Short mmCIF file of C-alpha atoms in Angstrom, two decimals:
data_model
loop_
_atom_site.label_atom_id
_atom_site.label_comp_id
_atom_site.label_asym_id
_atom_site.label_seq_id
_atom_site.Cartn_x
_atom_site.Cartn_y
_atom_site.Cartn_z
CA MET M 1 11.38 10.63 -21.87
CA MET M 2 8.25 8.66 -21.10
CA ASN M 3 5.10 9.80 -22.90
CA TRP M 4 2.52 9.23 -20.17
CA ASN M 5 -0.34 10.66 -22.23
CA ALA M 6 0.35 8.14 -24.97
CA LEU M 7 0.29 5.26 -22.45
CA TYR M 8 -2.90 6.59 -20.87
CA HIS M 9 -4.73 6.80 -24.19
CA ARG M 10 -3.46 3.40 -25.30
CA LEU M 11 -4.75 1.81 -22.09
CA ARG M 12 -8.07 3.59 -22.64
CA GLU M 13 -8.21 2.25 -26.20
CA GLN M 14 -7.23 -1.34 -25.36
CA ILE M 15 -9.20 -1.70 -22.11
CA PRO M 16 -12.26 0.58 -22.32
CA SER M 17 -13.73 -0.69 -19.03
CA LEU M 18 -10.53 -0.08 -17.02
CA GLU M 19 -10.64 2.58 -14.29
CA LEU M 20 -7.76 4.95 -14.99
CA ARG M 21 -6.70 8.14 -13.22
CA GLN M 22 -4.17 10.74 -14.31
CA ASN M 23 -2.00 12.77 -11.94
CA GLU M 24 -3.53 10.93 -8.99
CA PRO M 25 -2.39 12.15 -5.54
CA MET M 26 -0.97 9.23 -3.59
CA SER M 27 -2.05 10.90 -0.36
CA ARG M 28 -5.49 9.47 -1.20
CA HIS M 29 -4.09 5.94 -1.26
CA THR M 30 -1.68 5.67 1.68
CA SER M 31 -2.49 5.25 5.36
CA PHE M 32 0.04 8.00 6.20
CA LYS M 33 -2.11 10.39 4.10
CA VAL M 34 0.96 11.86 2.40
CA GLY M 35 2.37 11.59 -1.11
CA GLY M 36 2.42 13.54 -4.34
CA PRO M 37 0.91 12.53 -7.69
CA VAL M 38 1.63 9.65 -10.03
CA PRO M 39 1.11 10.16 -13.77
CA ILE M 40 -1.23 7.16 -14.12
CA MET M 41 -3.02 4.88 -11.69
CA ALA M 42 -4.78 1.78 -13.02
CA LEU M 43 -7.40 0.02 -10.88
CA PRO M 44 -8.25 -3.26 -12.64
CA LYS M 45 -11.68 -4.69 -11.88
CA ASP M 46 -10.73 -8.29 -12.65
CA GLU M 47 -7.82 -10.53 -13.52
CA ASN M 48 -8.24 -10.09 -17.27
CA GLU M 49 -7.90 -6.32 -16.94
CA ALA M 50 -4.80 -6.76 -14.77
CA GLN M 51 -3.16 -8.93 -17.43
CA ALA M 52 -4.11 -6.48 -20.18
CA VAL M 53 -2.56 -3.54 -18.30
CA LEU M 54 0.72 -5.44 -17.96
CA ALA M 55 0.71 -6.39 -21.63
CA VAL M 56 0.25 -2.83 -22.84
CA ALA M 57 2.66 -1.31 -20.33
CA ALA M 58 5.47 -3.82 -20.72
CA LEU M 59 5.25 -4.90 -24.35
CA GLU M 60 4.33 -1.60 -25.98
CA PHE M 61 5.94 0.97 -23.66
CA GLY M 62 8.62 -0.94 -21.72
CA VAL M 63 7.08 0.20 -18.43
CA ARG M 64 7.19 -1.81 -15.23
CA PRO M 65 4.23 -0.80 -13.05
CA PHE M 66 4.47 -0.35 -9.31
CA PHE M 67 2.05 -2.72 -7.61
CA MET M 68 0.19 -1.71 -4.46
CA GLY M 69 -2.69 -2.75 -2.24
CA LYS M 70 -4.25 -0.44 0.33
CA GLY M 71 -1.05 1.57 0.89
CA SER M 72 -0.94 0.75 4.59
CA ASN M 73 2.81 0.14 4.51
CA LEU M 74 3.79 2.73 1.93
CA LEU M 75 5.43 6.14 2.16
CA VAL M 76 5.38 8.25 -1.02
CA GLY M 77 7.50 11.33 -1.66
CA ASP M 78 5.94 14.79 -1.64
CA ARG M 79 6.68 15.29 -5.35
CA GLY M 80 5.13 11.94 -6.15
CA THR M 81 6.85 9.51 -8.45
CA GLY M 82 7.07 8.95 -12.20
CA LEU M 83 5.49 5.51 -12.31
CA LEU M 84 2.43 3.70 -13.55
CA VAL M 85 0.79 2.50 -10.33
CA MET M 86 -1.41 -0.58 -10.50
CA LYS M 87 -3.64 -0.90 -7.46
CA ALA M 88 -5.41 -4.05 -6.33
CA CYS M 89 -8.83 -2.82 -5.28
CA ASP M 90 -12.37 -4.06 -4.74
CA GLY M 91 -12.67 -5.42 -8.27
CA LEU M 92 -10.17 -8.12 -7.37
CA GLY M 93 -12.49 -9.10 -4.55
CA ARG M 94 -13.19 -12.77 -5.19
CA LEU M 95 -13.83 -14.50 -1.87
CA GLU M 96 -15.09 -18.05 -1.57
CA LEU M 97 -14.87 -21.23 0.44
CA LEU M 98 -13.47 -24.03 -1.71
CA PRO M 99 -15.18 -27.42 -1.50
CA GLU M 100 -12.22 -29.34 -0.09
CA GLY M 101 -9.21 -28.39 1.93
CA GLU M 102 -5.72 -29.22 0.70
CA TRP M 103 -4.78 -30.65 4.09
CA PRO M 104 -6.77 -33.18 6.14
CA GLY M 105 -8.88 -31.45 8.75
CA HIS M 106 -8.59 -28.05 7.06
CA GLN M 107 -10.73 -25.96 4.73
CA THR M 108 -9.52 -23.54 2.09
CA ILE M 109 -10.59 -19.97 1.43
CA LEU M 110 -9.69 -18.39 -1.91
CA ALA M 111 -9.31 -14.60 -1.73
CA GLY M 112 -8.55 -12.03 -4.43
CA SER M 113 -5.66 -9.64 -3.86
CA GLY M 114 -8.00 -6.66 -3.40
CA VAL M 115 -9.87 -8.23 -0.47
CA SER M 116 -9.16 -6.45 2.80
CA LEU M 117 -7.63 -8.55 5.54
CA ALA M 118 -10.47 -7.49 7.85
CA ARG M 119 -13.05 -8.80 5.38
CA LEU M 120 -11.09 -12.02 4.91
CA ALA M 121 -10.90 -12.62 8.67
CA SER M 122 -14.65 -11.92 9.04
CA PHE M 123 -15.40 -14.36 6.20
CA ALA M 124 -13.38 -17.03 8.01
CA LEU M 125 -15.34 -16.34 11.20
CA GLU M 126 -18.65 -16.65 9.32
CA HIS M 127 -17.59 -20.15 8.23
CA GLY M 128 -16.26 -21.20 11.63
CA LEU M 129 -12.61 -21.26 10.56
CA THR M 130 -9.74 -20.24 12.82
CA GLY M 131 -6.24 -18.98 12.01
CA LEU M 132 -6.90 -15.48 10.70
CA GLU M 133 -7.92 -13.74 13.91
CA PHE M 134 -4.61 -11.83 13.97
CA ALA M 135 -5.37 -10.32 10.55
CA HIS M 136 -8.68 -8.69 11.43
CA GLY M 137 -7.08 -5.46 12.64
CA ILE M 138 -4.37 -5.18 9.98
CA PRO M 139 -5.41 -2.35 7.61
CA GLY M 140 -4.12 -3.99 4.45
CA SER M 141 -5.21 -6.20 1.57
CA VAL M 142 -4.57 -9.83 0.73
CA GLY M 143 -2.07 -8.85 -1.98
CA GLY M 144 -0.12 -6.52 0.28
CA GLY M 145 -0.32 -8.97 3.17
CA VAL M 146 1.17 -11.76 1.07
CA TYR M 147 3.83 -9.46 -0.39
CA MET M 148 5.22 -8.52 3.02
CA ASN M 149 4.10 -11.57 5.04
CA ALA M 150 2.05 -9.26 7.25
CA GLY M 151 1.51 -10.29 10.82
CA ALA M 152 0.54 -9.24 14.32
CA TYR M 153 0.26 -10.74 17.81
CA GLY M 154 2.14 -13.92 16.94
CA GLY M 155 0.29 -14.64 13.70
CA GLU M 156 1.44 -14.03 10.14
CA MET M 157 0.35 -14.79 6.60
CA GLY M 158 2.97 -17.48 6.17
CA GLN M 159 1.18 -19.62 8.77
CA VAL M 160 -2.05 -19.82 6.76
CA VAL M 161 -1.29 -19.12 3.06
CA SER M 162 -0.92 -22.36 1.11
CA SER M 163 -0.48 -21.00 -2.42
CA VAL M 164 -0.51 -17.80 -4.43
CA THR M 165 -1.46 -17.06 -8.03
CA SER M 166 0.19 -14.11 -9.76
CA VAL M 167 0.71 -12.64 -13.20
CA SER M 168 4.19 -11.72 -14.32
CA LEU M 169 5.39 -9.01 -16.65
CA PRO M 170 5.54 -10.13 -20.28
CA PRO M 171 7.26 -11.57 -22.18
CA GLU M 172 7.50 -14.08 -19.30
CA LYS M 173 4.75 -16.66 -18.75
CA PHE M 174 1.63 -14.80 -17.72
CA VAL M 175 -0.47 -16.39 -14.97
CA GLN M 176 1.53 -18.56 -12.62
CA GLU M 177 -0.43 -20.83 -10.29
CA ASN M 178 0.55 -22.27 -6.93
CA ILE M 179 3.71 -20.26 -6.42
CA ASP M 180 5.53 -21.00 -3.15
CA PRO M 181 5.74 -17.57 -1.47
CA GLN M 182 8.92 -18.57 0.45
CA PHE M 183 7.84 -16.60 3.48
CA SER M 184 10.21 -15.32 6.14
CA TYR M 185 9.89 -12.48 8.63
CA ARG M 186 8.11 -9.61 6.81
CA HIS M 187 9.29 -11.03 3.50
CA SER M 188 8.09 -13.11 0.59
CA VAL M 189 9.56 -14.10 -2.74
CA TYR M 190 7.37 -11.45 -4.37
CA GLN M 191 9.74 -8.78 -3.13
CA GLU M 192 12.20 -10.15 -5.70
CA ARG M 193 9.68 -10.87 -8.49
CA ASP M 194 8.02 -8.57 -11.03
CA ASP M 195 4.64 -10.17 -10.36
CA PHE M 196 1.19 -8.78 -9.61
CA ILE M 197 -0.54 -10.97 -7.03
CA LEU M 198 -4.00 -12.00 -8.21
CA ARG M 199 -5.22 -14.27 -5.41
CA ALA M 200 -4.17 -16.53 -2.58
CA CYS M 201 -5.47 -19.67 -0.88
CA PHE M 202 -5.69 -19.90 2.91
CA ASN M 203 -5.85 -23.26 4.67
CA LEU M 204 -7.66 -22.95 7.98
CA ARG M 205 -8.88 -25.24 10.74
CA PRO M 206 -12.49 -25.50 11.91
CA GLY M 207 -13.06 -23.72 15.20
CA ASP M 208 -15.72 -22.52 17.59
CA PRO M 209 -17.17 -19.25 16.18
CA ALA M 210 -17.70 -17.89 19.71
CA GLU M 211 -14.04 -18.48 20.55
CA ILE M 212 -12.89 -17.01 17.24
CA ARG M 213 -15.00 -13.90 17.81
CA ALA M 214 -13.74 -13.57 21.39
CA LYS M 215 -10.13 -13.72 20.21
CA MET M 216 -10.74 -11.12 17.52
CA ASP M 217 -12.50 -8.84 20.00
CA GLY M 218 -9.66 -9.28 22.50
CA LEU M 219 -7.04 -8.32 19.94
CA ALA M 220 -9.13 -5.30 18.92
CA VAL M 221 -9.19 -4.12 22.53
CA ARG M 222 -5.40 -4.56 22.80
CA ARG M 223 -4.88 -2.55 19.61
CA LYS M 224 -7.12 0.26 20.77
CA GLU M 225 -5.43 0.42 24.19
CA LYS M 226 -1.84 0.31 22.94
CA GLN M 227 -1.77 1.73 19.41
CA PRO M 228 -2.37 5.32 18.21
CA LEU M 229 -5.22 4.36 15.90
CA GLU M 230 -6.57 7.92 15.96
CA TYR M 231 -3.71 9.21 13.76
CA PRO M 232 -2.59 8.28 10.23
CA SER M 233 0.42 5.96 10.27
CA ALA M 234 1.84 2.89 8.58
CA GLY M 235 1.54 0.74 11.68
CA SER M 236 4.82 -0.44 13.14
CA THR M 237 7.49 1.72 11.56
CA PHE M 238 10.40 -0.67 12.09
CA LYS M 239 11.02 -4.37 11.74
CA ARG M 240 11.80 -6.43 14.82
CA PRO M 241 15.60 -6.28 15.32
CA ALA M 242 17.69 -9.42 15.48
CA PRO M 243 18.16 -10.88 18.98
CA VAL M 244 21.08 -9.55 21.00
CA ASP M 245 23.02 -12.16 23.01
CA GLY M 246 20.19 -14.58 22.39
CA GLN M 247 17.58 -12.24 23.87
CA PRO M 248 14.67 -10.75 21.90
CA VAL M 249 14.86 -7.04 21.12
CA TYR M 250 11.91 -4.81 20.31
CA ALA M 251 12.09 -1.59 18.30
CA ALA M 252 9.49 0.21 20.43
CA ALA M 253 11.37 -0.55 23.66
CA LEU M 254 14.64 0.71 22.18
CA ILE M 255 13.03 3.92 20.94
CA ASP M 256 11.28 4.49 24.26
CA GLY M 257 14.50 3.75 26.15
CA CYS M 258 16.24 6.47 24.16
CA GLY M 259 13.65 8.98 25.33
CA LEU M 260 12.21 9.53 21.87
CA LYS M 261 8.48 9.34 22.57
CA GLY M 262 6.93 12.58 21.41
CA LEU M 263 9.91 13.57 19.25
CA SER M 264 8.53 15.59 16.32
CA VAL M 265 9.59 16.88 12.93
CA GLY M 266 6.94 19.13 11.44
CA GLY M 267 3.65 17.24 11.59
CA ALA M 268 5.32 13.86 12.14
CA GLN M 269 5.74 12.50 15.65
CA VAL M 270 6.95 9.43 17.50
CA SER M 271 3.69 8.37 19.09
CA GLU M 272 3.40 9.17 22.78
CA LYS M 273 1.20 6.08 23.11
CA HIS M 274 3.43 3.54 21.33
CA ALA M 275 7.04 4.37 20.48
CA GLY M 276 7.06 1.91 17.59
CA PHE M 277 4.68 4.12 15.61
CA VAL M 278 5.52 7.27 13.68
CA VAL M 279 2.25 9.16 13.19
CA ASN M 280 0.96 12.07 11.15
CA LYS M 281 -0.34 14.46 13.82
CA GLY M 282 -1.65 16.78 11.11
CA GLY M 283 -0.10 18.35 8.05
CA ALA M 284 2.97 16.10 8.00
CA THR M 285 4.89 15.84 4.76
CA CYS M 286 6.79 12.83 3.54
CA ARG M 287 9.99 14.77 4.19
CA ASP M 288 8.94 15.27 7.82
CA ILE M 289 8.34 11.55 8.25
CA VAL M 290 11.59 10.52 6.57
CA GLU M 291 13.60 13.00 8.61
CA LEU M 292 12.01 11.72 11.82
CA ILE M 293 12.71 8.09 10.89
CA THR M 294 16.32 9.07 10.14
CA GLN M 295 16.71 10.77 13.54
CA ILE M 296 15.24 7.75 15.34
CA ARG M 297 17.61 5.36 13.59
CA GLU M 298 20.65 7.52 14.28
CA ARG M 299 19.80 8.01 17.95
CA VAL M 300 19.01 4.35 18.61
CA PHE M 301 22.19 3.22 16.89
CA LYS M 302 24.29 5.74 18.79
CA GLU M 303 22.89 4.73 22.16
CA THR M 304 22.35 0.97 21.71
CA GLY M 305 24.38 -0.14 18.68
CA VAL M 306 21.22 -1.59 17.11
CA THR M 307 20.36 -0.63 13.53
CA LEU M 308 16.61 -0.32 13.06
CA GLU M 309 15.33 -1.35 9.65
CA PRO M 310 12.16 0.40 8.48
CA GLU M 311 9.21 -1.83 7.73
CA VAL M 312 7.58 0.86 5.63
CA ARG M 313 8.37 0.91 1.89
CA TYR M 314 9.47 4.18 0.31
CA LEU M 315 8.49 5.33 -3.17
CA GLY M 316 9.68 8.65 -4.55
CA MET M 317 11.36 10.57 -7.31
CA GLU M 318 14.82 9.48 -8.34
CA GLY M 319 17.50 11.52 -6.64
CA GLU M 320 15.53 12.47 -3.52
CA GLY M 321 18.17 10.65 -1.53
CA TRP M 322 16.20 8.84 1.17
CA ASN M 323 18.59 6.28 2.55
CA PHE M 324 16.29 3.45 3.57
#
């Protein structure tokens, strides 16, 4: 049985400056605002602290941490989970314009994994660089965005990320520069690697700041009009299904077509504004949300034959039995 107190005190001893929390409720760290406690959460302030956490956890205790960003695509069980959680936060906030772009006619921004996508997009605007307008309204971080190849309104991270630097669990090689993320739809190679993303480089084109701002403002208006931003959620609950007979298929349209808008389980509800969102109307538990997602998937499959795949990641106690 894991001795979490021993790990906590060892981390305290080895990395005195590290921010550490014990029995930290994950409801404080997920956009759904649900989730029980984790025994230890580490919030490294820089890359050296991140490497030191991995060394202590892996080499001395045989522990593989769970890596997270802002928790905007994460659903955590009500009883929490028995893991060391390592969160990329403001300390990993390096953000700078590099002197030369890697591609002709482009400029490169380097961003730490804890930088919010909104801040990154605003930084690009300040320097007259286009390509990140889509990211301004995504409530995630650079690390999480790279991990899942986050996207919206026709843009995604894979279109602008040129390289990623990460640190792997020892005894493998530690810092690995210029990793090819191998992006595909809502996927990167990091979903198969035990790596903590440290930073990423974004290659962007010069643009007219007024046009960039207008595009960002236009997308913000579309989000406000169409999405239930007033309630906690994880954004789009499901991935875009594969085309049927060569025609695009959209999860929200399928859910709406099955008459599921407004369907509720406890405090969880299929948004009445946008059927692609499951929201926390107030007091929802993780179990409520999971049960609602399960009912949606079963109903859509029964009526359309399409299997919806959740975009949200689930983290919970072993044996809870969530089947997605």
